[in-house]
Short mmCIF file of C-alpha atoms and ligand atoms in Angstrom, two decimals:
data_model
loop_
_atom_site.label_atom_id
_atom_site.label_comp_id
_atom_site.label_asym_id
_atom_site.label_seq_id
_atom_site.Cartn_x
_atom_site.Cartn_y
_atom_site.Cartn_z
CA UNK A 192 -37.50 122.62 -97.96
CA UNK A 193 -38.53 118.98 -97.46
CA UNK A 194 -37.16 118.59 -101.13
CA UNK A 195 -34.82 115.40 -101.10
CA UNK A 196 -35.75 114.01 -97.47
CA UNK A 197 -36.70 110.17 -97.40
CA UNK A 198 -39.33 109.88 -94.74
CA UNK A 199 -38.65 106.22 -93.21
CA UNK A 200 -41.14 107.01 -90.09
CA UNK A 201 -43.75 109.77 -90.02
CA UNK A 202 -46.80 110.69 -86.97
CA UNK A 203 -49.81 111.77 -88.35
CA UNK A 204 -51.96 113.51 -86.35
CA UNK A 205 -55.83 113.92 -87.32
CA UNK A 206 -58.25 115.76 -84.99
CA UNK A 207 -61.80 116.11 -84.32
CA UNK A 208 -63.28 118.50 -87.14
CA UNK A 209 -61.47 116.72 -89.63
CA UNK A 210 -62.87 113.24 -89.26
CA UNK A 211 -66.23 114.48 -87.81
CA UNK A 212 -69.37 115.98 -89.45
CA UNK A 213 -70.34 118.93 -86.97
CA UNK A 214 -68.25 117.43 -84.31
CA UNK A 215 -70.59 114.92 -83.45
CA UNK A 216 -70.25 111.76 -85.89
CA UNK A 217 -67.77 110.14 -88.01
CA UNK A 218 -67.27 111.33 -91.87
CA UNK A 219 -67.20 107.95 -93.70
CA UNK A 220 -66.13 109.16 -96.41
CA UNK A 221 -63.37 111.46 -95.19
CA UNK A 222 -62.12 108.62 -93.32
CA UNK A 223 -61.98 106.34 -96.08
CA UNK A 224 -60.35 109.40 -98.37
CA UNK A 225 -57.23 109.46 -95.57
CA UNK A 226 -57.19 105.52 -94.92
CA UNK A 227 -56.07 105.39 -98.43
CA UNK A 228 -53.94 108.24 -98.39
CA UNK A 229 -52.14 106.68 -95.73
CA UNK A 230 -52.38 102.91 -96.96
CA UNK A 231 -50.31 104.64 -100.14
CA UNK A 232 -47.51 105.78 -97.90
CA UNK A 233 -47.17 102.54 -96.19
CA UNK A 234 -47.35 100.87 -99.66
CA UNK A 235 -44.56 102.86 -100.84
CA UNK A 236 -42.17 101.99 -97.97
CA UNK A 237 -43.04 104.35 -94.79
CA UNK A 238 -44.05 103.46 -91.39
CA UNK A 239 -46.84 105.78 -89.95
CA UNK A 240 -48.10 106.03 -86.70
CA UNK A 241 -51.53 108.09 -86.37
CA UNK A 242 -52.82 109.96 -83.52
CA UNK A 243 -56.05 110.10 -83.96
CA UNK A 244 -58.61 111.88 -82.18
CA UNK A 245 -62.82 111.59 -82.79
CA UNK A 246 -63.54 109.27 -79.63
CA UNK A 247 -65.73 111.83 -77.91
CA UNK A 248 -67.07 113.05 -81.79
CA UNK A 249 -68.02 109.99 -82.60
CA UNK A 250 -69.63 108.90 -79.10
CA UNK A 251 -71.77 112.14 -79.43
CA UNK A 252 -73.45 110.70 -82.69
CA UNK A 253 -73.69 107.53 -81.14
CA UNK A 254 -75.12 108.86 -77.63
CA UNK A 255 -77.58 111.19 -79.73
CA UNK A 256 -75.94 114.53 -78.64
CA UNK A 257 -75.87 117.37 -80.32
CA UNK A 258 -73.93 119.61 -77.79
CA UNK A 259 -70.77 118.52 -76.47
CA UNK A 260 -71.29 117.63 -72.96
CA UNK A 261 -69.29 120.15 -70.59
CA UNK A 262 -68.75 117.85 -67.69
CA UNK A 263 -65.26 116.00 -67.83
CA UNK A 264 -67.03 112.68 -66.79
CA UNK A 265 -69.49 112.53 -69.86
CA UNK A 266 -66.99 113.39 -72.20
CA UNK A 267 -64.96 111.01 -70.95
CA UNK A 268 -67.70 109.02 -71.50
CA UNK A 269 -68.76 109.95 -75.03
CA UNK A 270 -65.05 108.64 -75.89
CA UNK A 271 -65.53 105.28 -74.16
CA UNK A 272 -68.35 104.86 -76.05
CA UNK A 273 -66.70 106.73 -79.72
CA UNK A 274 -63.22 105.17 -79.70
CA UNK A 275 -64.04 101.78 -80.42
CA UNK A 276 -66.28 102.98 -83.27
CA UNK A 277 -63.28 105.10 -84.57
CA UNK A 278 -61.13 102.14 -84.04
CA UNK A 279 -63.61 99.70 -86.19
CA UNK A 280 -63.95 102.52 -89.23
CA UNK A 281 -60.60 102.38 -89.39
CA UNK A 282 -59.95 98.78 -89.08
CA UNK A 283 -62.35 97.86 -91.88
CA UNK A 284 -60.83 100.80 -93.81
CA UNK A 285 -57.25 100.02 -93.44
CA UNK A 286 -58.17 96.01 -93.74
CA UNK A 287 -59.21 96.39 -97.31
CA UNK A 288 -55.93 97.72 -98.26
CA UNK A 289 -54.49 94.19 -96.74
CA UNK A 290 -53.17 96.47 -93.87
CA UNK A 291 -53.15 95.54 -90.09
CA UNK A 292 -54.14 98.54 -87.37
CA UNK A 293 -53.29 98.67 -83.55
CA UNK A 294 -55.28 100.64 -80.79
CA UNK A 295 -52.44 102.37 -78.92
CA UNK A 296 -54.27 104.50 -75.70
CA UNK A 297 -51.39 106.53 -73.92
CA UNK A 298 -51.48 109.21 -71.23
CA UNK A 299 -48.70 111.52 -70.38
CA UNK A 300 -48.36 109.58 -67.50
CA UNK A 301 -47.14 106.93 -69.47
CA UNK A 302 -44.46 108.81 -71.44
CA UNK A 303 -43.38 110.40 -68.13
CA UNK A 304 -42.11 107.37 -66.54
CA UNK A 305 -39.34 106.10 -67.83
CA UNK A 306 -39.68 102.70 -67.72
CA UNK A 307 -43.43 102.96 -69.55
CA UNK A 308 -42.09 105.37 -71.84
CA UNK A 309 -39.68 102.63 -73.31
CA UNK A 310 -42.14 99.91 -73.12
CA UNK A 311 -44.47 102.14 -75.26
CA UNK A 312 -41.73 102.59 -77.80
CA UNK A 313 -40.65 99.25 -78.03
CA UNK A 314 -44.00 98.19 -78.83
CA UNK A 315 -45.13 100.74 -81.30
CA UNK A 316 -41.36 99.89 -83.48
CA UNK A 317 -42.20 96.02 -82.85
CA UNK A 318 -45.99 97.31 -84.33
CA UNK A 319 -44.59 99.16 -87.31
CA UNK A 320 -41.57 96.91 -88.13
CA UNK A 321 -44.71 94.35 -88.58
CA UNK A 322 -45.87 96.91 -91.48
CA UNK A 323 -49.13 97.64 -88.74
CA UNK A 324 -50.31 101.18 -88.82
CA UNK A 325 -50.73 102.09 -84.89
CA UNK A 326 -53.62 104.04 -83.99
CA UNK A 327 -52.80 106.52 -80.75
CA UNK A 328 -55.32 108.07 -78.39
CA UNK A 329 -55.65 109.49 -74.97
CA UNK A 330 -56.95 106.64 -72.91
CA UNK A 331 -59.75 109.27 -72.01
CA UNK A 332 -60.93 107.30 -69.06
CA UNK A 333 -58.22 107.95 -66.88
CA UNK A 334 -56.56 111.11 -68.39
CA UNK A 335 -58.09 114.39 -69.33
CA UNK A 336 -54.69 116.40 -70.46
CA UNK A 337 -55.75 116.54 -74.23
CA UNK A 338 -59.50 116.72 -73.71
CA UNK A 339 -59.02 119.68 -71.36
CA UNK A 340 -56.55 121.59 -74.31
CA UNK A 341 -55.01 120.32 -77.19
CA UNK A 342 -57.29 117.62 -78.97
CA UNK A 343 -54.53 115.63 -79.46
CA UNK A 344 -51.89 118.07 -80.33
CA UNK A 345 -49.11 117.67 -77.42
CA UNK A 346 -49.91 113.80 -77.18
CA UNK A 347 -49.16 113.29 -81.11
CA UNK A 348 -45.40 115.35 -80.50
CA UNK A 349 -44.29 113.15 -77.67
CA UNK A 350 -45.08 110.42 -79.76
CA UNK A 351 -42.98 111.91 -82.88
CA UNK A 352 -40.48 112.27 -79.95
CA UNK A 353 -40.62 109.07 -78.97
CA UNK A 354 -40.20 106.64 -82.07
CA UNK A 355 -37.99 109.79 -83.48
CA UNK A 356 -40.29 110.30 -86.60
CA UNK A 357 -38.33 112.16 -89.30
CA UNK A 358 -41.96 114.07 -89.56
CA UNK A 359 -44.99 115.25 -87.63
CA UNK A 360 -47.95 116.02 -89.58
CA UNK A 361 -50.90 117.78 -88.03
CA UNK A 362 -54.15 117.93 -89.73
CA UNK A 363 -56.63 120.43 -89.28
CA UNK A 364 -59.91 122.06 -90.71
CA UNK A 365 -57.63 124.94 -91.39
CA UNK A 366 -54.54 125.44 -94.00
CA UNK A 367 -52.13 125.95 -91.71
CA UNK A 368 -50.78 129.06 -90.23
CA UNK A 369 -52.26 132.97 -91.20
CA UNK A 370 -50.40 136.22 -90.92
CA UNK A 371 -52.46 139.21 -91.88
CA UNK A 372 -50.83 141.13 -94.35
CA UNK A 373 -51.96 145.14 -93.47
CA UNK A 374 -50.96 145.87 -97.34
CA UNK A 375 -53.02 143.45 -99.10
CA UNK A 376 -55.83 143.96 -95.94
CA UNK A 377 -56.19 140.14 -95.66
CA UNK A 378 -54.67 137.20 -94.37
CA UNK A 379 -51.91 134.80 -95.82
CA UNK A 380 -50.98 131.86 -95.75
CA UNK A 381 -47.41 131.44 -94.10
CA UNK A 382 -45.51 128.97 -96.38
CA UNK A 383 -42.24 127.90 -94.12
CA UNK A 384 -41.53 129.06 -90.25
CA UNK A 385 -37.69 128.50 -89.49
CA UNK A 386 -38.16 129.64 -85.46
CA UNK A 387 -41.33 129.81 -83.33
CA UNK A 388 -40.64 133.71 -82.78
CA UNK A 389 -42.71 135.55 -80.52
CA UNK A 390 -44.07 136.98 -83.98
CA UNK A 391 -45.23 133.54 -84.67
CA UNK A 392 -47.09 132.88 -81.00
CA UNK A 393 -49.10 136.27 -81.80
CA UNK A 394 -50.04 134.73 -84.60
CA UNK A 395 -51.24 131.96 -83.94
CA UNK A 396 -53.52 133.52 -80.93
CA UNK A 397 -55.15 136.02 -83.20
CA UNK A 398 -56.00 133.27 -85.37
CA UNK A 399 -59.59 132.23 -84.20
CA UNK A 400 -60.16 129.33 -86.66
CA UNK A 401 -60.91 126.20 -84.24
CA UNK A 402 -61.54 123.40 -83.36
CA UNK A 403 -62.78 121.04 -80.10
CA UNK A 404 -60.11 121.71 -77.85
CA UNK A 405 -56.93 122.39 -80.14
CA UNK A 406 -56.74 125.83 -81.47
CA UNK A 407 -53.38 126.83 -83.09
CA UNK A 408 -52.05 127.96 -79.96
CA UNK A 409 -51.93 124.16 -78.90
CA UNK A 410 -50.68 123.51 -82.07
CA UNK A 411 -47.65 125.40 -81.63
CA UNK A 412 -46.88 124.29 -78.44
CA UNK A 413 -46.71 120.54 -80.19
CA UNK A 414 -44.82 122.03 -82.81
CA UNK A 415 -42.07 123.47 -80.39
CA UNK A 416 -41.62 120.06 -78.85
CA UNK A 417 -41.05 118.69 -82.10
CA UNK A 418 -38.99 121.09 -83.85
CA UNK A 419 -36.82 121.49 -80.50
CA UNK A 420 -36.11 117.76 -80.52
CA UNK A 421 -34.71 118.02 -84.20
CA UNK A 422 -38.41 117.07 -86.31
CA UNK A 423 -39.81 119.01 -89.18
CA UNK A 424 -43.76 119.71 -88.69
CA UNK A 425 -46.40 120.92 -90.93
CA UNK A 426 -49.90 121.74 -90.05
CA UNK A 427 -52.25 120.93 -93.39
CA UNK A 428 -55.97 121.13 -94.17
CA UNK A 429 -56.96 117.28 -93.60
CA UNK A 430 -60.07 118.08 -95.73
CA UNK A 431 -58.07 118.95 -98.93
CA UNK A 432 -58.79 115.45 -101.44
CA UNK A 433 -54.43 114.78 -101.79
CA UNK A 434 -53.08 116.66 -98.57
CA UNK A 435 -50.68 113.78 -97.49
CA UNK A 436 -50.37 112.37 -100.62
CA UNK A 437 -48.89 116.15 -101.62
CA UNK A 438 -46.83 116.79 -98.46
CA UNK A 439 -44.85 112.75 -98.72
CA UNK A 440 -44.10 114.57 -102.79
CA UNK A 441 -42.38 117.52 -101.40
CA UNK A 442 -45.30 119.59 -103.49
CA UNK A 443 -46.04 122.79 -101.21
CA UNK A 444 -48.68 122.11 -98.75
CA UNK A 445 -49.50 123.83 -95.37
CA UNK A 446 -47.37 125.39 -93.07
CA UNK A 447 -43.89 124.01 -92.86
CA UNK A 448 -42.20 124.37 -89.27
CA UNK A 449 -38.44 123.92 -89.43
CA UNK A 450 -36.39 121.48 -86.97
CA UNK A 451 -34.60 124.35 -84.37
CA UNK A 452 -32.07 121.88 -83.70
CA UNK A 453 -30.37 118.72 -84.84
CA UNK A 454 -32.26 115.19 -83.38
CA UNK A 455 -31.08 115.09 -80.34
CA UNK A 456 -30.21 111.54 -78.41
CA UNK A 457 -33.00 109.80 -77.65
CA UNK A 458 -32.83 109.78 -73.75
CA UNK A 459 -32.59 113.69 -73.67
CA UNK A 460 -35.00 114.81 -75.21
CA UNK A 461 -37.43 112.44 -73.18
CA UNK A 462 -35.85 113.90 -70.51
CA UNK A 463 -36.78 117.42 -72.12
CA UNK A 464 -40.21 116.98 -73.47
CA UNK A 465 -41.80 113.62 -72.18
CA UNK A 466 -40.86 113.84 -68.53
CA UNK A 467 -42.78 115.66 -65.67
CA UNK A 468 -40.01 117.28 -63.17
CA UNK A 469 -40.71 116.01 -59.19
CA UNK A 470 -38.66 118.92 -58.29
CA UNK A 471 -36.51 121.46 -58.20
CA UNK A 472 -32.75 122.32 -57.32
CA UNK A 473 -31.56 125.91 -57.05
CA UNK A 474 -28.22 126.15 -58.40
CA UNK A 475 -25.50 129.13 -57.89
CA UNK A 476 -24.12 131.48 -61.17
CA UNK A 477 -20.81 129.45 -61.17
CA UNK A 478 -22.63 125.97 -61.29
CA UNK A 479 -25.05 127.47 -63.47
CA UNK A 480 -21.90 128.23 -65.80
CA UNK A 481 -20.51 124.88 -65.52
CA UNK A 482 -23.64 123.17 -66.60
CA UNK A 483 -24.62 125.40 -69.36
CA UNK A 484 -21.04 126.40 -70.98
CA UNK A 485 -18.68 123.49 -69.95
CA UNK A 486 -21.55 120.71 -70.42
CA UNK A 487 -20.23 119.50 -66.57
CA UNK A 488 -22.11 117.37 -64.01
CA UNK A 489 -24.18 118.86 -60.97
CA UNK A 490 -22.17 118.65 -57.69
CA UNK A 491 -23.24 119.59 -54.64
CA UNK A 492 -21.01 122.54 -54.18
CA UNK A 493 -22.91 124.53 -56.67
CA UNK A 494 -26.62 123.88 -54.65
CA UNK A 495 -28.32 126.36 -52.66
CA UNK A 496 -31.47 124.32 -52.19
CA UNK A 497 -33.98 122.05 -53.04
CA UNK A 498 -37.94 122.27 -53.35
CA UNK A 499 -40.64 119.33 -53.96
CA UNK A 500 -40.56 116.18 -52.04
CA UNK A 501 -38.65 114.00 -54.60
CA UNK A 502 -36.30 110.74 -54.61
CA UNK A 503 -33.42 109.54 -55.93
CA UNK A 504 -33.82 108.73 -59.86
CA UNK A 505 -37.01 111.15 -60.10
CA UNK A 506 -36.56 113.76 -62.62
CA UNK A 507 -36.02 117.51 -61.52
CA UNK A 508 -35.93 120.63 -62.71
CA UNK A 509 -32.41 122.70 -62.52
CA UNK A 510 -33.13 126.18 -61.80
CA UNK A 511 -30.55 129.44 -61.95
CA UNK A 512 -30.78 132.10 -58.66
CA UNK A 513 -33.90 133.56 -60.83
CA UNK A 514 -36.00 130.43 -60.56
CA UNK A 515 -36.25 130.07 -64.32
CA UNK A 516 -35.24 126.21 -64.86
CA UNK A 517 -32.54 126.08 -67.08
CA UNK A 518 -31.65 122.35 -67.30
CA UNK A 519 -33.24 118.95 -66.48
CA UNK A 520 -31.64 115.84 -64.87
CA UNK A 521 -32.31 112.57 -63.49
CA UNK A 522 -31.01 113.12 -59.54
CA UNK A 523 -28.87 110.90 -57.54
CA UNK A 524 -29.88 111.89 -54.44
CA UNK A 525 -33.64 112.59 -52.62
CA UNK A 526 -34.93 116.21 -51.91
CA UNK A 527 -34.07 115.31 -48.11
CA UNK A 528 -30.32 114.24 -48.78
CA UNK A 529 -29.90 117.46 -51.08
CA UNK A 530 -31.13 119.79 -48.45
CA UNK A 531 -28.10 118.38 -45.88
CA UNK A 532 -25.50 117.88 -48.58
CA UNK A 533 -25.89 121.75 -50.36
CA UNK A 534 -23.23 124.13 -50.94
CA UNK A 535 -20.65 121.25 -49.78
CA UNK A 536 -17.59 119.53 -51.28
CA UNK A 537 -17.92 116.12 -52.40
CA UNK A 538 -15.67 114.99 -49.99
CA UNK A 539 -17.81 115.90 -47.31
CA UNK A 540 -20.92 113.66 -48.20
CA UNK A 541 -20.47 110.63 -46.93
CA UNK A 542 -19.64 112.27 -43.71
CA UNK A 543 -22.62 114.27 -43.66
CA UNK A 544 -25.12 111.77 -44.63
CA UNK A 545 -23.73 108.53 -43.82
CA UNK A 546 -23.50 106.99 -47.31
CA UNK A 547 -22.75 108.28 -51.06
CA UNK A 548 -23.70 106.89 -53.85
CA UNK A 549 -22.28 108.94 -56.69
CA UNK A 550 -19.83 112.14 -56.62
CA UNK A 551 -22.39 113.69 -58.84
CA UNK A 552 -25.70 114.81 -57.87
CA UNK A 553 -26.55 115.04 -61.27
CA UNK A 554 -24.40 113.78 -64.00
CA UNK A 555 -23.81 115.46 -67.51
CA UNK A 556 -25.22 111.83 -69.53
CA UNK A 557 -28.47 112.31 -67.25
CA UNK A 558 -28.36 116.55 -67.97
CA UNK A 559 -30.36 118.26 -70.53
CA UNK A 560 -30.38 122.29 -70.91
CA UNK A 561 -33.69 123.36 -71.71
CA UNK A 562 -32.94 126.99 -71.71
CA UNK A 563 -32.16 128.37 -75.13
N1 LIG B 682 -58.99 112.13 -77.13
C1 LIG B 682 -60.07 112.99 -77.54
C2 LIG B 682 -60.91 112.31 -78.64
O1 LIG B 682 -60.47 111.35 -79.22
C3 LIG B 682 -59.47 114.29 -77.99
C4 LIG B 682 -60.37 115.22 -78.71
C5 LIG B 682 -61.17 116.23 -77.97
O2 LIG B 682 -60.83 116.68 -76.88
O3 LIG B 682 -62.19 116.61 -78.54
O4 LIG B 682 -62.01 112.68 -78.89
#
């Protein structure tokens, strides 16, 4: 299915067991194996970004453990101590191919505000149009979110997201995604998923094959991100001698995970994946309607109320009479204004609260629908 696509910008994401012996130190020689597998793709005209996990790994070898530590703190502190070991194998690695790397530590907190979010971007295209292979992280000190669940596998989407990749890659110590077939009484491999059904979820839970912190239910919670923002994904053993060599020829590798929808603009679908809501408005059927079907603005005639404490320009979640959010905006007016200014005409705004900024509390270029 990738037959005939032209990958000009790819995320590869690598996690723990793949780059670790045991979990608890770096694999040389694996290392070296995907360094030139990826030196290759540059070579041959791609820019790659790689998320790669291994900080807290590799600080375990270093720190003489054998057990991962359970307490947040030390593993926090196993990847202060790992990730610049990780970030010197690869540097050496990557330097003998004549190729330049870049630590890159994110949190979500970073892709959530917007202004940081397009700093982050800016600097990882000025990195790649420089032919530099960026290296992404957590910045484990000061964020737990992938330690906690995912190893990686959320943080290496919103990056795909956010220098709109034409391809995520996510390597694993497993294949890719198993269904068990009750004729053949074993599993299968599943070659090429066009939706995440609810089929595909059970899968993926009954699948026990994992890993640190990012079993394949984490995976396919990156993979929805992706796919809903319009990028192809395959999960791949990183073990396997060629894997990414294999997957850039089109030769099948993996589990393939089809875009659901076209690439959507680039402020949207931070809006959709990379943002964290302040908020919530309650909307009525008919604005509900409005949004939804006749891709209109928010006005305040269609609010019945507001929850969270948030501000003007904060990002909130749209919600229909059920409380299921629906849509996504960026607001023009605070929690506090909202709660005055509900269920009224536009007209009536100023008068009520003594200014108005915009007819709109939300408009339509600022509105995503995240239902589907
Ligand atoms: N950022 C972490 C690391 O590099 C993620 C992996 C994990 O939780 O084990 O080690």
């Amino acid at each position: 299915m990738l037959q005939g696509m032209s990958f000009k910008k790819i995320v590869i994401k690598i996690g723990t067991r793949v780059l670790t012996q045991k979990g608890n130190s770096l694999d040389a020689a694996q290392i070296k194996n995907l360094v030139n597998q990826i030196s290759a793709i540059v070579e041959r005209g791609t820019q790659v970004v790689m998320v790669s996990s291994g900080a807290i790994g590799s600080g375990m070898g270093l720190l003489k453990l054998k057990q991962r530590p359970k307490a947040l703190s030390e593993l926090q502190a196993c990847a202060a101590v790992g990730q610049p070991h990780l970030m010197q194998a690869y540097d050496d690695l990557f330097k003998a191919n004549s190729i330049l790397t870049a630590q890159v530590l994110l949190t979500q907190e970073d892709l959530t505000d917007r202004k940081r979010y397009l700093n982050a971007k800016a600097t990882l295209l000025a990195l790649l149009s420089d032919r530099v292979v960026p290296v992404v992280n957590e910045n484990d000190t000061v964020s737990t979110d992938e330690i906690r669940f995912g190893d990686n596998d959320k943080l290496s989407s919103l990056v795909a997201n956010l220098i709109e990749a034409d391809l995520l890659i996510l390597l694993s110590n497993v294949d890719g995604l198993y269904k068990y077939d009750a004729s053949k009484k074993g599993r299968e491999l599943v070659s090429i998923v066009d939706k995440i059904s609810g089929e595909i979820e059970s899968m993926a839970r009954k699948g026990k094959d994992e890993l640190g912190t990012g079993g394949m239910v984490s995976k396919l919670q990156a993979v929805k991100i992706a796919a809903d923002s319009g990028i192809p994904c395959i999960i791949a053993n990183g073990k396997k001698a060629d894997v990414l060599i294999d997957i850039m020829e089109c030769k099948k590798t993996g589990t393939l995970f089809l875009p659901s929808s076209d690439k959507m603009a680039a402020k949207k679908r931070w809006l959709c994946f990379g943002a964290k809501s302040k908020g919530s408005i309650k909307v009525d059927d008919g604005a509900k309607e409005a949004l939804t079907k006749r891709h209109k603005s928010l006005l305040s005639s269609g609010i019945i109320g507001a929850s969270g404490d948030f501000k003007k320009n904060d990002i909130v979640s749209v919600v229909g009479a059920d409380n299921k959010e629906f849509a996504r905006g960026i607001v023009n007016y605070s929690s506090h204004d909202i709660d005055k200014i509900k269920g009224l005409k536009t007209a009536q705004i100023t008068k009520t609260i003594g200014h108005k900024q915009k007819d709109e509390v939300i408009h339509k270029d600022n509105l995503v629908i995240t239902e589907k």
